[in-house]
Amino acid sequence: FGDDIGGIEGGKSNNNKWGRAPPPPPPLSRLPSLVVIDSIQTMVCDSAGSSSAGGVTQVRECVGLFLRLAKSTGVPIMLVGHVTKAGDVAGPRTVEHMVDCVLYLEGGGGGGTMMG
């Protein structure tokens, strides 16, 4: 998501420092069994332009990126979206329409957690 990954800023190589493009990062020896993103409303994706985190464009682009990643790798990705004190989904409801499953977790009066 960031532009400064592996010494590459803004998608251009830093030829002054290395004299050539830096080597790519080493591949993971194995894929994780699960990825959890907490919270999707705070993520920023370059492909969404300069829109702010939590906005409709950012959320839609970030969720789309994670969906493509999950499908291409076979690794399940759990996206956590937070709710307001009124119980509404914080930010746009875009996530609910793009994912396979939506679970709501609520704290019970007795300190337990309910899933619905």
Coordinates of C-alpha atoms in Angstrom, one line a residue:
F1 CA 0.0 0.0 0.0
G2 CA 2.8 2.4 0.7
D3 CA 5.0 3.9 -2.0
D4 CA 8.2 3.5 0.0
I5 CA 8.5 -0.2 -0.1
G6 CA 12.0 -1.7 -0.6
G7 CA 13.6 1.7 -1.2
I8 CA 11.2 2.5 -4.1
E9 CA 9.5 5.8 -3.7
G10 CA 6.6 6.7 -5.8
G11 CA 7.1 3.7 -8.0
K12 CA 10.4 4.9 -9.4
S13 CA 13.8 3.3 -8.5
N14 CA 16.3 5.3 -6.5
N15 CA 19.2 5.0 -9.0
N16 CA 21.4 7.4 -7.0
K17 CA 21.6 5.1 -4.0
W18 CA 22.0 1.7 -5.6
G19 CA 23.2 2.6 -9.2
R20 CA 20.4 0.3 -10.3
A21 CA 16.9 -0.7 -9.2
P22 CA 17.0 -2.4 -5.8
P23 CA 16.4 -6.2 -5.7
P24 CA 12.9 -7.3 -4.9
P25 CA 12.2 -8.5 -1.4
P26 CA 12.8 -12.2 -0.8
P27 CA 9.7 -14.4 -1.3
L28 CA 7.9 -15.8 1.7
S29 CA 9.0 -19.3 2.5
R30 CA 5.3 -20.2 3.0
L31 CA 2.0 -18.3 2.9
P32 CA 0.2 -17.4 6.1
S33 CA -2.8 -19.6 6.9
L34 CA -5.0 -16.5 7.6
V35 CA -4.6 -12.7 7.2
V36 CA -6.6 -10.3 9.4
I37 CA -7.0 -6.7 8.5
D38 CA -8.2 -4.5 11.4
S39 CA -9.7 -2.2 10.4
I40 CA -10.6 -1.9 6.7
Q41 CA -11.7 1.7 7.3
T42 CA -8.1 2.8 8.2
M43 CA -6.5 1.3 5.1
V44 CA -5.2 3.4 2.2
C45 CA -4.7 2.0 -1.3
D46 CA -2.7 3.8 -4.0
S47 CA -5.1 2.9 -6.7
A48 CA -7.9 4.9 -5.0
G49 CA -6.0 8.1 -5.6
S50 CA -5.9 10.9 -3.0
S51 CA -9.3 10.1 -1.3
S52 CA -9.2 9.8 2.4
A53 CA -9.1 6.6 4.4
G54 CA -12.6 5.3 5.3
G55 CA -14.2 6.9 2.2
V56 CA -16.2 5.0 -0.3
T57 CA -13.5 5.0 -2.9
Q58 CA -10.7 3.9 -0.5
V59 CA -12.8 1.2 1.1
R60 CA -14.0 -0.2 -2.3
E61 CA -10.5 -0.3 -3.8
C62 CA -8.8 -1.8 -0.7
V63 CA -11.5 -4.5 -0.3
G64 CA -11.1 -5.2 -4.1
L65 CA -7.4 -5.6 -3.6
F66 CA -7.7 -7.9 -0.7
L67 CA -10.3 -10.0 -2.6
R68 CA -8.0 -10.4 -5.6
L69 CA -5.1 -11.3 -3.2
A70 CA -7.3 -13.9 -1.4
K71 CA -8.4 -15.5 -4.7
S72 CA -5.0 -15.6 -6.3
T73 CA -3.2 -17.1 -3.2
G74 CA -6.0 -19.1 -1.6
V75 CA -5.3 -17.5 1.7
P76 CA -8.4 -16.4 3.6
I77 CA -8.5 -12.7 4.5
M78 CA -10.7 -11.5 7.4
L79 CA -11.6 -7.8 7.1
V80 CA -12.6 -6.2 10.3
G81 CA -15.0 -3.2 10.1
H82 CA -15.9 -1.3 13.1
V83 CA -19.3 0.1 14.1
T84 CA -20.3 3.4 15.7
K85 CA -21.8 3.7 19.2
A86 CA -25.2 3.8 17.5
G87 CA -24.5 0.3 16.0
D88 CA -24.1 1.5 12.4
V89 CA -21.1 0.4 10.3
A90 CA -18.5 3.1 10.5
G91 CA -17.8 4.6 7.1
P92 CA -19.5 3.3 4.0
R93 CA -21.4 0.1 3.9
T94 CA -19.5 -0.9 0.7
V95 CA -17.7 -3.7 2.5
E96 CA -21.0 -5.6 3.3
H97 CA -21.8 -5.9 -0.4
M98 CA -18.3 -7.1 -1.5
V99 CA -17.5 -9.8 1.0
D100 CA -18.7 -13.5 1.3
C101 CA -19.9 -13.3 4.9
V102 CA -20.7 -10.5 7.4
L103 CA -20.7 -11.3 11.1
Y104 CA -21.7 -8.9 13.8
L105 CA -20.1 -9.4 17.2
E106 CA -21.8 -7.7 20.1
G107 CA -20.9 -7.5 23.8
G108 CA -23.6 -8.9 26.0
G109 CA -24.7 -7.2 29.3
G110 CA -23.0 -10.0 31.3
G111 CA -19.6 -9.5 29.6
G112 CA -20.1 -12.2 27.1
T113 CA -19.9 -11.9 23.3
M114 CA -22.7 -12.7 20.9
M115 CA -22.3 -13.5 17.2
G116 CA -25.2 -12.9 14.9

